[in-house]
Amino acid sequence: MPPPPIAPDGPGQVPYGYPGGSPAYGYPGQPQPVYGAPYPAPNGYAGYGWPGVQPAPSDGLGTASLVLGILASIGFLLWPVALILGILAIIFGAIGRGRARRGEATNPGVALAGLICGVAGIVLVLGLFAFAIAFAT
């Protein structure tokens, strides 16, 4: 059954759903969606749905560098362990910074902090050696 006709002077605004009226929602002049019509592709992407999710960056080496550097700095009294941990922290920090520079990781600051902590651990081990040599004789 069609809707009843509206008088020429009209009630002021055409009720929702009646043809020929102003849009019920959206901006004036914006085309209204049609039932069953396909939606436009979002952000210019072709195909169905949203684009695929980007893979998460690999931040493991920067984090490992920071952990090893902190352990090397704190445990410098266990000098063989601290020396190995400090060297590994420097290596992992340098590799992590390289990955962050290439865009494969998102934590260049963590990798740099691990590199610095690894150097500090090695410096503390060398200072322990110098202290031991100076006061051993």
C-alpha positions as CSV (number, residue, x, y, z in Angstrom):
1,M,0.0,0.0,0.0
2,P,1.5,3.4,-1.0
3,P,1.8,6.2,1.6
4,P,-0.9,8.8,1.6
5,P,-0.2,11.9,-0.5
6,I,1.2,15.0,1.1
7,A,-0.4,18.5,0.6
8,P,1.6,20.9,-1.7
9,D,2.3,23.3,1.2
10,G,3.3,20.2,3.2
11,P,3.7,19.7,6.9
12,G,7.2,21.2,6.9
13,Q,9.3,18.1,6.8
14,V,8.6,14.9,4.9
15,P,8.4,12.0,7.3
16,Y,11.1,9.4,7.3
17,G,10.8,6.9,4.5
18,Y,8.7,9.0,2.1
19,P,10.2,9.6,-1.3
20,G,11.3,13.0,-2.4
21,G,12.1,14.3,1.1
22,S,15.3,15.5,2.6
23,P,17.7,12.9,3.9
24,A,16.8,11.5,7.3
25,Y,20.5,11.2,8.3
26,G,23.9,12.1,7.0
27,Y,24.9,15.3,5.2
28,P,22.5,16.9,2.8
29,G,23.0,15.7,-0.7
30,Q,24.8,12.6,0.5
31,P,23.5,9.5,-1.3
32,Q,21.5,7.3,0.9
33,P,22.3,3.6,1.2
34,V,20.1,1.3,-0.7
35,Y,19.0,-2.0,0.9
36,G,21.0,-4.9,-0.5
37,A,23.6,-2.6,-2.3
38,P,27.2,-3.4,-1.7
39,Y,29.2,-1.2,0.6
40,P,32.1,0.8,-0.9
41,A,35.6,-0.6,-0.2
42,P,37.1,1.0,2.9
43,N,39.9,3.5,2.3
44,G,40.3,2.6,-1.3
45,Y,41.0,-1.1,-0.8
46,A,39.6,-3.4,-3.4
47,G,38.0,-6.7,-2.5
48,Y,36.1,-7.8,0.6
49,G,36.5,-6.7,4.1
50,W,39.5,-5.0,5.7
51,P,43.1,-5.5,4.6
52,G,45.2,-8.1,6.3
53,V,46.8,-7.5,9.7
54,Q,50.4,-6.5,9.5
55,P,52.8,-8.9,11.2
56,A,54.0,-7.9,14.7
57,P,57.6,-6.6,14.7
58,S,60.2,-8.8,16.2
59,D,61.4,-7.0,19.3
60,G,63.1,-9.9,21.1
61,L,66.7,-9.1,20.5
62,G,66.4,-5.6,22.0
63,T,64.7,-6.9,25.0
64,A,67.2,-9.7,25.4
65,S,70.0,-7.2,25.2
66,L,68.5,-5.1,27.9
67,V,68.0,-8.0,30.2
68,L,71.5,-9.4,29.7
69,G,73.0,-5.9,30.1
70,I,71.2,-5.3,33.4
71,L,72.3,-8.8,34.6
72,A,75.9,-8.0,33.6
73,S,75.9,-4.7,35.3
74,I,74.4,-6.0,38.6
75,G,76.3,-9.2,38.8
76,F,79.8,-7.9,37.9
77,L,81.2,-9.6,41.0
78,L,80.6,-12.9,39.2
79,W,83.1,-11.6,36.6
80,P,83.2,-14.6,34.2
81,V,79.4,-14.7,34.0
82,A,79.1,-10.9,33.8
83,L,81.8,-10.7,31.1
84,I,79.9,-13.2,28.9
85,L,76.5,-11.5,29.5
86,G,78.0,-8.1,28.7
87,I,79.4,-9.3,25.4
88,L,76.1,-11.0,24.5
89,A,74.2,-7.8,25.5
90,I,76.4,-5.7,23.2
91,I,76.0,-8.2,20.3
92,F,72.2,-8.4,20.7
93,G,71.9,-4.7,21.2
94,A,73.7,-4.0,17.9
95,I,71.6,-6.5,16.0
96,G,68.4,-5.1,17.6
97,R,69.4,-1.5,16.6
98,G,70.0,-2.7,13.1
99,R,66.6,-4.3,12.9
100,A,64.9,-1.2,14.3
101,R,66.7,0.9,11.7
102,R,65.4,-1.3,8.9
103,G,61.9,-1.2,10.3
104,E,61.7,-4.8,11.4
105,A,61.5,-3.8,15.1
106,T,59.9,-1.0,17.0
107,N,62.2,-0.7,20.1
108,P,65.5,1.0,19.1
109,G,65.6,2.7,22.6
110,V,65.4,-0.6,24.4
111,A,68.2,-2.1,22.2
112,L,70.4,1.0,22.9
113,A,69.8,0.7,26.6
114,G,70.8,-2.9,26.5
115,L,73.9,-2.0,24.5
116,I,74.8,0.7,27.1
117,C,74.1,-1.7,30.1
118,G,76.3,-4.4,28.4
119,V,79.2,-1.9,28.0
120,A,78.7,-0.8,31.6
121,G,78.9,-4.4,32.8
122,I,82.1,-5.0,30.9
123,V,83.6,-1.7,32.3
124,L,82.6,-2.8,35.8
125,V,84.3,-6.2,35.3
126,L,87.5,-4.4,34.0
127,G,87.3,-2.1,37.0
128,L,87.1,-5.1,39.3
129,F,90.2,-6.5,37.7
130,A,92.1,-3.2,38.1
131,F,91.0,-3.0,41.7
132,A,92.1,-6.6,42.3
133,I,95.5,-6.1,40.7
134,A,96.1,-2.8,42.5
135,F,95.4,-4.1,45.9
136,A,96.8,-7.7,45.5
137,T,100.4,-6.7,45.8
